[in-house]
PDB file of C-alpha atoms and ligand atoms in Angstrom:
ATOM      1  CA  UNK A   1     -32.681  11.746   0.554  1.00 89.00           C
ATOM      2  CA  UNK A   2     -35.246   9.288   0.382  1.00 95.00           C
ATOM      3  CA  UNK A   3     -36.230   7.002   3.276  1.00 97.00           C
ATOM      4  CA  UNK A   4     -37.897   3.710   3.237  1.00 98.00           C
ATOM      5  CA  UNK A   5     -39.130   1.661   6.019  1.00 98.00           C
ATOM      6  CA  UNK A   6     -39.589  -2.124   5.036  1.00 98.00           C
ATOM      7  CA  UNK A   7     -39.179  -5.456   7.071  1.00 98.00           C
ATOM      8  CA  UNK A   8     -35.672  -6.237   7.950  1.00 98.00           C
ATOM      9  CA  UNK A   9     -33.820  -8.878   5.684  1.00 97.00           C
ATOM     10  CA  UNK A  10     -30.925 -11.048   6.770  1.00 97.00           C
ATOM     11  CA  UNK A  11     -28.042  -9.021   4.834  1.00 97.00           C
ATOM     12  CA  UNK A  12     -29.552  -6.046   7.521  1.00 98.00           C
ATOM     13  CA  UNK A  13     -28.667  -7.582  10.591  1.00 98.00           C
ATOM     14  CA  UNK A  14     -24.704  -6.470   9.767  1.00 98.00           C
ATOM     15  CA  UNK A  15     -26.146  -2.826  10.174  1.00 98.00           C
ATOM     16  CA  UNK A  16     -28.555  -3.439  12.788  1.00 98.00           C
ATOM     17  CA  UNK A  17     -26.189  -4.739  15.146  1.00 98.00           C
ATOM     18  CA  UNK A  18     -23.685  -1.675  14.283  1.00 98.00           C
ATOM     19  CA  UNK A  19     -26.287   0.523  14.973  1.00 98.00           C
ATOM     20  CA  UNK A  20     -27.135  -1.310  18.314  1.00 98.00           C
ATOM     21  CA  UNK A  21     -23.987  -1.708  19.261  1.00 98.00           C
ATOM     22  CA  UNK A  22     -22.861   2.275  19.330  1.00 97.00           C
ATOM     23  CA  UNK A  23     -26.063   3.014  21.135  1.00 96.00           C
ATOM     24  CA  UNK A  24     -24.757   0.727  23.881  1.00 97.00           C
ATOM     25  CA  UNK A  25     -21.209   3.024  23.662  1.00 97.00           C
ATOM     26  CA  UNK A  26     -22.359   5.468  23.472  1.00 95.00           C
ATOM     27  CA  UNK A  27     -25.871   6.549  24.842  1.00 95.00           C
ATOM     28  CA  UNK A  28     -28.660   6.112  27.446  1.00 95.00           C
ATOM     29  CA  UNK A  29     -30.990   4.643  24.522  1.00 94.00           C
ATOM     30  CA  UNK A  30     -30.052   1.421  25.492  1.00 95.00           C
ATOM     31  CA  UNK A  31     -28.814   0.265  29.328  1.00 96.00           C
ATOM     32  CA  UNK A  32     -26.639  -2.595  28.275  1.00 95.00           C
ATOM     33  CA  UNK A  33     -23.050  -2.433  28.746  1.00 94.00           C
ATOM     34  CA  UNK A  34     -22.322  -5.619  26.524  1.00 96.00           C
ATOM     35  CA  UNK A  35     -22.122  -5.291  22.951  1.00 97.00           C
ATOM     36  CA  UNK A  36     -23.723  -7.780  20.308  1.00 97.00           C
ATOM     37  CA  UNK A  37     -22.657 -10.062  17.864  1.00 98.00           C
ATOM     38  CA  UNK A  38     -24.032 -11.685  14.992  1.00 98.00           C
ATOM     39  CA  UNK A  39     -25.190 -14.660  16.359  1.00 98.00           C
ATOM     40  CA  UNK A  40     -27.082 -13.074  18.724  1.00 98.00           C
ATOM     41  CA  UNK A  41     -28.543 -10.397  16.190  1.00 98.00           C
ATOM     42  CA  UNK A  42     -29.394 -13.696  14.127  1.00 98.00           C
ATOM     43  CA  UNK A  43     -31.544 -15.286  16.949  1.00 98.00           C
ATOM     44  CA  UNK A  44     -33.135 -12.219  17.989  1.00 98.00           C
ATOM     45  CA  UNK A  45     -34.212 -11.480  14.461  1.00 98.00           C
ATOM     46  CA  UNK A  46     -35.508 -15.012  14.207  1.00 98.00           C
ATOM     47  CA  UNK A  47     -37.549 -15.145  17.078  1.00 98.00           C
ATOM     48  CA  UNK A  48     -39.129 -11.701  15.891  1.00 98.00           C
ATOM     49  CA  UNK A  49     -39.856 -12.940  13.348  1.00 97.00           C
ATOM     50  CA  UNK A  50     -41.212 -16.161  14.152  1.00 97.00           C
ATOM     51  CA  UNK A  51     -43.292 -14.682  16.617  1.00 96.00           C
ATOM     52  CA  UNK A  52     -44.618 -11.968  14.082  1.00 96.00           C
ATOM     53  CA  UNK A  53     -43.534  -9.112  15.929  1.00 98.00           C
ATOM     54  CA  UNK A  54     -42.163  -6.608  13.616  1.00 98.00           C
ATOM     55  CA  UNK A  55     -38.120  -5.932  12.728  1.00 98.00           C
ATOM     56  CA  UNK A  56     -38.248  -2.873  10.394  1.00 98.00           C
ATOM     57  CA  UNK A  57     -35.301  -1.099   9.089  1.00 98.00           C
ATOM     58  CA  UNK A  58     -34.754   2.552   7.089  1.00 98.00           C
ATOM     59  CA  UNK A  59     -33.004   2.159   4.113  1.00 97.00           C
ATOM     60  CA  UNK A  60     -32.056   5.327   3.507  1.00 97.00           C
ATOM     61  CA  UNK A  61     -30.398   5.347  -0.157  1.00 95.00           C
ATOM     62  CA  UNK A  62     -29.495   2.271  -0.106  1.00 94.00           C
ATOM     63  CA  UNK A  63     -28.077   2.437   3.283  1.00 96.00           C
ATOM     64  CA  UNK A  64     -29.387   1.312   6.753  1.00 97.00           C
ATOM     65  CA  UNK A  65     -30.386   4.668   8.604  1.00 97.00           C
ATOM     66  CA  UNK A  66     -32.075   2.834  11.546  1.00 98.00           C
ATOM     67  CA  UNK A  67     -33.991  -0.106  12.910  1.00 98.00           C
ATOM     68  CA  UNK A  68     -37.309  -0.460  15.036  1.00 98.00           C
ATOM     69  CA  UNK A  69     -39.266  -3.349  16.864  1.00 98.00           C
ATOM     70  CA  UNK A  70     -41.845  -3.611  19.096  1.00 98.00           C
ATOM     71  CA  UNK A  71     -43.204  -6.980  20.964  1.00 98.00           C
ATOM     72  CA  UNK A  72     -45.449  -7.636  23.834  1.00 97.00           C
ATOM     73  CA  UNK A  73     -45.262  -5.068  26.938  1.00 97.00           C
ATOM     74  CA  UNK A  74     -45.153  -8.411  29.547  1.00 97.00           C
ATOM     75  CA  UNK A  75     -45.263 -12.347  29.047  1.00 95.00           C
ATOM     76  CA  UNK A  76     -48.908 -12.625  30.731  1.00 97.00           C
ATOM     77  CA  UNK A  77     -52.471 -12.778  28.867  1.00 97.00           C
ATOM     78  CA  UNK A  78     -53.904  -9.375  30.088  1.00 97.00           C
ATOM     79  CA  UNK A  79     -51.062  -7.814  28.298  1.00 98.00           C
ATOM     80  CA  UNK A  80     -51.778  -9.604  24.619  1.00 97.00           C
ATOM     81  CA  UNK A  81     -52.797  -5.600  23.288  1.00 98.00           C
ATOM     82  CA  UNK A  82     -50.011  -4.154  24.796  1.00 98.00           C
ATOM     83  CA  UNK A  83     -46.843  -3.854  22.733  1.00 98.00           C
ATOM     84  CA  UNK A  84     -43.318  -2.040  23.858  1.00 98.00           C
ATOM     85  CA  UNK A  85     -41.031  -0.280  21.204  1.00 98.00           C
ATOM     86  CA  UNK A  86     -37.637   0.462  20.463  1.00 98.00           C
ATOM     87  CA  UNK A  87     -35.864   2.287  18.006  1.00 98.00           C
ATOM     88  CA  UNK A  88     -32.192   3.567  17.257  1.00 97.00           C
ATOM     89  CA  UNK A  89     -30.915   5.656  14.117  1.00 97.00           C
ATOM     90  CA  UNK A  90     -27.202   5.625  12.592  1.00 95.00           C
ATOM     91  CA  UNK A  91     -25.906   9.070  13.749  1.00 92.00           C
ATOM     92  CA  UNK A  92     -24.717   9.536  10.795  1.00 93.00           C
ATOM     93  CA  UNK A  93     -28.573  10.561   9.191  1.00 93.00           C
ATOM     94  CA  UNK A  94     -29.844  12.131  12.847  1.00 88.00           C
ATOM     95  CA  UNK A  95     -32.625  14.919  12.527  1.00 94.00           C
ATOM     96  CA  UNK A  96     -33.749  13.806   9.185  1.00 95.00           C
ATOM     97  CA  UNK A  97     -36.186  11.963   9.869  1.00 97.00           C
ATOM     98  CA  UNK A  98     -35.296   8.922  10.119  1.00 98.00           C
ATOM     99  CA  UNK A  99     -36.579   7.355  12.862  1.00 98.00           C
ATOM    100  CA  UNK A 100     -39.970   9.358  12.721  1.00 98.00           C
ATOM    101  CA  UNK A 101     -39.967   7.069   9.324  1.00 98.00           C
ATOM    102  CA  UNK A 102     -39.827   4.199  11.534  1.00 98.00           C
ATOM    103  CA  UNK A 103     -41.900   5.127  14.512  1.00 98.00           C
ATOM    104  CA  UNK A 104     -44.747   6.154  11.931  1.00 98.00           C
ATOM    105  CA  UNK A 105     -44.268   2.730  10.124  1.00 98.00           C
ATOM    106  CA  UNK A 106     -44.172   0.695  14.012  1.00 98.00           C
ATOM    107  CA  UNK A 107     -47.706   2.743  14.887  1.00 98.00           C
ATOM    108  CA  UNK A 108     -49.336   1.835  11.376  1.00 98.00           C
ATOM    109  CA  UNK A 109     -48.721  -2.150  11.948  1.00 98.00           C
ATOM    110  CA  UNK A 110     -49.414  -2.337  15.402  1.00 98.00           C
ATOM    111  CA  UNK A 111     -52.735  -0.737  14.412  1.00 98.00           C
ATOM    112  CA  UNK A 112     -53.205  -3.176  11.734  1.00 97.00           C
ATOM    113  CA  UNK A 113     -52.561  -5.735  13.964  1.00 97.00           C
ATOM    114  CA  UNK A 114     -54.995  -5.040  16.246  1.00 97.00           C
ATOM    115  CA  UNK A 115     -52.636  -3.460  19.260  1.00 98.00           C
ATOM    116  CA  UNK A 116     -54.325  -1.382  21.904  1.00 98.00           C
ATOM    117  CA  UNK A 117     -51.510   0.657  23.179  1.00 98.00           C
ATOM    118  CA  UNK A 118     -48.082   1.222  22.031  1.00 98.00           C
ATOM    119  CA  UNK A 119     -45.795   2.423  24.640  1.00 98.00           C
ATOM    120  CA  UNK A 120     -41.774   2.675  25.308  1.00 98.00           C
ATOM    121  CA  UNK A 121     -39.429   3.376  28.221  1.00 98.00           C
ATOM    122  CA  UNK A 122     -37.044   6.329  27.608  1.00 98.00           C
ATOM    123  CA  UNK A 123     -34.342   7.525  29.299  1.00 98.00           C
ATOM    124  CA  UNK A 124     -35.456  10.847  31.475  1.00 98.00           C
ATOM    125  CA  UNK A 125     -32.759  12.710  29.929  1.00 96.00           C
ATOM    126  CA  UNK A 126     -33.040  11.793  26.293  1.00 96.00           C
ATOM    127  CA  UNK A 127     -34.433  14.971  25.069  1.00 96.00           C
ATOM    128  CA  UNK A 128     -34.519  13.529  21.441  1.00 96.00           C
ATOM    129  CA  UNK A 129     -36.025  10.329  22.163  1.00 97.00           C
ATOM    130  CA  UNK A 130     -38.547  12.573  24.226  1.00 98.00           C
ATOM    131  CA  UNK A 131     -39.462  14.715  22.089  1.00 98.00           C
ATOM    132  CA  UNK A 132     -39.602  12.889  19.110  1.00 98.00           C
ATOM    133  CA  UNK A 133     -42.765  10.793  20.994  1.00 98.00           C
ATOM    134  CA  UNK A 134     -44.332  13.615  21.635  1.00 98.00           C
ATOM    135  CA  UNK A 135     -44.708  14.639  18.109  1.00 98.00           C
ATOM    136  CA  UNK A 136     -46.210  11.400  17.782  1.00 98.00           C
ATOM    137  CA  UNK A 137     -48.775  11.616  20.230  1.00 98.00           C
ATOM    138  CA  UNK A 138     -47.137   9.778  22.933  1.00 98.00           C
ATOM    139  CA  UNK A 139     -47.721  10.915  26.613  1.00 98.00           C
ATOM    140  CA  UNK A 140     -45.875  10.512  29.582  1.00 98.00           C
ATOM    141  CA  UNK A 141     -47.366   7.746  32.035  1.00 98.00           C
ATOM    142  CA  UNK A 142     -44.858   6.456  34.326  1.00 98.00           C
ATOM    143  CA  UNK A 143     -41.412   8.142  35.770  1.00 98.00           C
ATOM    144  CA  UNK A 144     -39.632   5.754  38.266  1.00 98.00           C
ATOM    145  CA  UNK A 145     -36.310   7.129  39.465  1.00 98.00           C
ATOM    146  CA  UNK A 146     -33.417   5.506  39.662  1.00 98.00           C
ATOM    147  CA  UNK A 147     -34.106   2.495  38.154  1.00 98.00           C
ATOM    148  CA  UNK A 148     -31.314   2.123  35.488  1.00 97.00           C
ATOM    149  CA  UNK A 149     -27.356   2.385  35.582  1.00 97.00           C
ATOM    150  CA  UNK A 150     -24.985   3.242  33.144  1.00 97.00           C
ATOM    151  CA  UNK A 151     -22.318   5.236  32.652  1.00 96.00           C
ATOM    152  CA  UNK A 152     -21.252   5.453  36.031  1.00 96.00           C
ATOM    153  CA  UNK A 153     -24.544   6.959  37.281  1.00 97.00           C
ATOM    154  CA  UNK A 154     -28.376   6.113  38.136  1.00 98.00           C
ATOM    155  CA  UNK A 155     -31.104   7.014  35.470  1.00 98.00           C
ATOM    156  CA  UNK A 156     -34.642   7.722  35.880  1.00 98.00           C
ATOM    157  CA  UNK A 157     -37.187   5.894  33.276  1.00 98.00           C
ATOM    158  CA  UNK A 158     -40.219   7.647  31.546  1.00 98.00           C
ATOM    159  CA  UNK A 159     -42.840   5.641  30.146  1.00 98.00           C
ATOM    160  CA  UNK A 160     -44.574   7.102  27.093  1.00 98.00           C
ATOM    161  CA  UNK A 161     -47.531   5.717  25.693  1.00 98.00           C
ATOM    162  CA  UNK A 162     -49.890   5.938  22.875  1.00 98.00           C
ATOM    163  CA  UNK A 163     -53.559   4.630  22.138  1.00 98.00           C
ATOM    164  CA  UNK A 164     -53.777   3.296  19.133  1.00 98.00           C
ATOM    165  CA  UNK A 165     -57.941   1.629  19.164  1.00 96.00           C
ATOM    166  CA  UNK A 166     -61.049   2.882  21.255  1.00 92.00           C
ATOM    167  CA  UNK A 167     -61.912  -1.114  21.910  1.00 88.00           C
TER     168      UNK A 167
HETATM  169  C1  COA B   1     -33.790   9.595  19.456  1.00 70.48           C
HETATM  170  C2  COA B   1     -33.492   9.221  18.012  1.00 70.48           C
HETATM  171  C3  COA B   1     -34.112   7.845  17.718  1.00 70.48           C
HETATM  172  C4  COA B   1     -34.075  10.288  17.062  1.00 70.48           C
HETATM  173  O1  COA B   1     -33.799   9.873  15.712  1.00 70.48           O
HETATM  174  P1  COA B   1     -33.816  10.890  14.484  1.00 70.48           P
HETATM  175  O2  COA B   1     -33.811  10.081  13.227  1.00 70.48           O
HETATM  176  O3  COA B   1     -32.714  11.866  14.643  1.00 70.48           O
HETATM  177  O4  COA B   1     -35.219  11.650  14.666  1.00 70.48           O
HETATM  178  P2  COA B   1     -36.007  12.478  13.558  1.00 70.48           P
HETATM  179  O5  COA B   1     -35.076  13.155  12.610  1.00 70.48           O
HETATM  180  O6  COA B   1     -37.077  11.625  12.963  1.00 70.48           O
HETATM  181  O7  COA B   1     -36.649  13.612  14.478  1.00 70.48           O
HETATM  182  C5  COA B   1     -38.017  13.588  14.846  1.00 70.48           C
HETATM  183  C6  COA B   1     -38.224  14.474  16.053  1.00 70.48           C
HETATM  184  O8  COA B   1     -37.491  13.976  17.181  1.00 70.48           O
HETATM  185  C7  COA B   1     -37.050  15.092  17.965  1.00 70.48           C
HETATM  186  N1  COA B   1     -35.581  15.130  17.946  1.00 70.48           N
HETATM  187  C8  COA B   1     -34.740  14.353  17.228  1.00 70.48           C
HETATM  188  N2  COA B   1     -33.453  14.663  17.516  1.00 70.48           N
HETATM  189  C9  COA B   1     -33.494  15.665  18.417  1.00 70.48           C
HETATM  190  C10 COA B   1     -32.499  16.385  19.118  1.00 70.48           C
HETATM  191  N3  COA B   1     -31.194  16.150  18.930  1.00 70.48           N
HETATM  192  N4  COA B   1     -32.891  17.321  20.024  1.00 70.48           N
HETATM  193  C11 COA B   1     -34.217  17.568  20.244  1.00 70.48           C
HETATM  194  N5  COA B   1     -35.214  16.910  19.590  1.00 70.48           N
HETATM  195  C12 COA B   1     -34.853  15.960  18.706  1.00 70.48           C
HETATM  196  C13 COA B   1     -37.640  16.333  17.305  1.00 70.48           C
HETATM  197  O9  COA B   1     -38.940  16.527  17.852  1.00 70.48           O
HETATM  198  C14 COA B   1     -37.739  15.902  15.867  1.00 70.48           C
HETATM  199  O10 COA B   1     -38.668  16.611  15.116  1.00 70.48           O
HETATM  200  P3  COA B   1     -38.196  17.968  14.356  1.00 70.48           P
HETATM  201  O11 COA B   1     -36.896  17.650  13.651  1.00 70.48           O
HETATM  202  O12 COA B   1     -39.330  18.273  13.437  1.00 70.48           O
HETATM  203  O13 COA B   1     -37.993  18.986  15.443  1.00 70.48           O
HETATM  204  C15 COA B   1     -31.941   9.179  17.754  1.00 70.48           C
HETATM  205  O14 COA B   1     -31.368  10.375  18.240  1.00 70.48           O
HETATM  206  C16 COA B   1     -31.231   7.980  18.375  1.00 70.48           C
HETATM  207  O15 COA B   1     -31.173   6.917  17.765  1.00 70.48           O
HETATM  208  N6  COA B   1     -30.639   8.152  19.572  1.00 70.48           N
HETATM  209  C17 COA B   1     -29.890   7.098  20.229  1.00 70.48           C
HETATM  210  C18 COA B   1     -30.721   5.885  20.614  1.00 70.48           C
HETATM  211  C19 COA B   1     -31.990   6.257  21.321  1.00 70.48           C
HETATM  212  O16 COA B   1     -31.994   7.098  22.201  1.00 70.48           O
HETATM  213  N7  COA B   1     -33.079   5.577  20.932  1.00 70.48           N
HETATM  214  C20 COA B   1     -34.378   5.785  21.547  1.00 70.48           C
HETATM  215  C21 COA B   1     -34.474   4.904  22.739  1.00 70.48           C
HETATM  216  S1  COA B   1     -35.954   5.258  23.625  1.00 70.48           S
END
């Protein structure tokens, strides 16, 4: 299986907004209850992109295995350095590295960009999501309970963060 990250295209955004949209069925990766359509997927890649914040996507074989982004942590000055991520995978390809493909790719051009810190809000009880930061050198920096709803029930969110420059 081989797995390349690259910048998403237009002809991805089918994929991307398949992908999103089961996350929103069907896990705590994303606390939305509405799905997407292509319109939407179409303006939110544009802006992205406009905006030079990444959209990357996995093409595994040929096929779209997953997607990543990051953009800007708040809307204010002092947080210019500060980038938050987000990443899903088709469930079709999980544990094969798929989104550690992405993640890896994320780090390497917010580094190159000149980003300070990387960080993303996870779920307390996505193990997966969890763990894969950790192999990544993300640590935990923030749990606030019962902050998110879905499913019927209250979540708790876990901030994870990475440094990615000493200045
Ligand atoms: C979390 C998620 C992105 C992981 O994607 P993936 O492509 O399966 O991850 P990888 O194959 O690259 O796995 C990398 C590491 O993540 C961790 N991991 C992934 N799936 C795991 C699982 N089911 N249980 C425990 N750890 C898991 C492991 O540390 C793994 O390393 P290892 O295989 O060497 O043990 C994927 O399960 C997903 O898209 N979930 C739904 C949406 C979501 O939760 N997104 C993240 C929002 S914060």
């Amino acid at each position: 299986m081989s797995i390349l990250v690259r910048p998403a295209y237009e002809d991805d955004l089918r994929d991307i907004m398949q992908i999103y949209n089961l996350a929103v069925l069907e896990t705590t990766g994303i606390w939305n209850d509405a799905m997407t359509d292509m319109e939407e997927r179409h303006a939110w890649w544009l802006k992205r992109v406009a905006a030079g914040y990444p959209v990357f996507v996995a093409d595994v074989d040929g096929e779209i295995g997953g997607y990543g982004v990051y953009d800007r942590f708040r809307p204010y000055d002092g947080f210019s350095r500060t980038v938050e991520h987000a990443l899903y995978t088709n469930p079709r390809y999980q544990r094969r590295g798929v989104a550690s493909a992405i993640l890896e790719a994320l780090i390497a051009k917010a580094q190159e960009d000149g980003y300070h810190v990387m960080l993303g809000g996870i779920a307390a009880e996505n193990e997966p999501s969890l763990a894969l930061h950790s192999k990544f050198g993300f640590i935990e920096t923030g749990r606030l309970p019962q902050v998110g709803h879905k499913f019927g029930r209250w979540h708790d969110l876990v901030f994870m963060q990475k440094m990615l420059s000493e200045a």
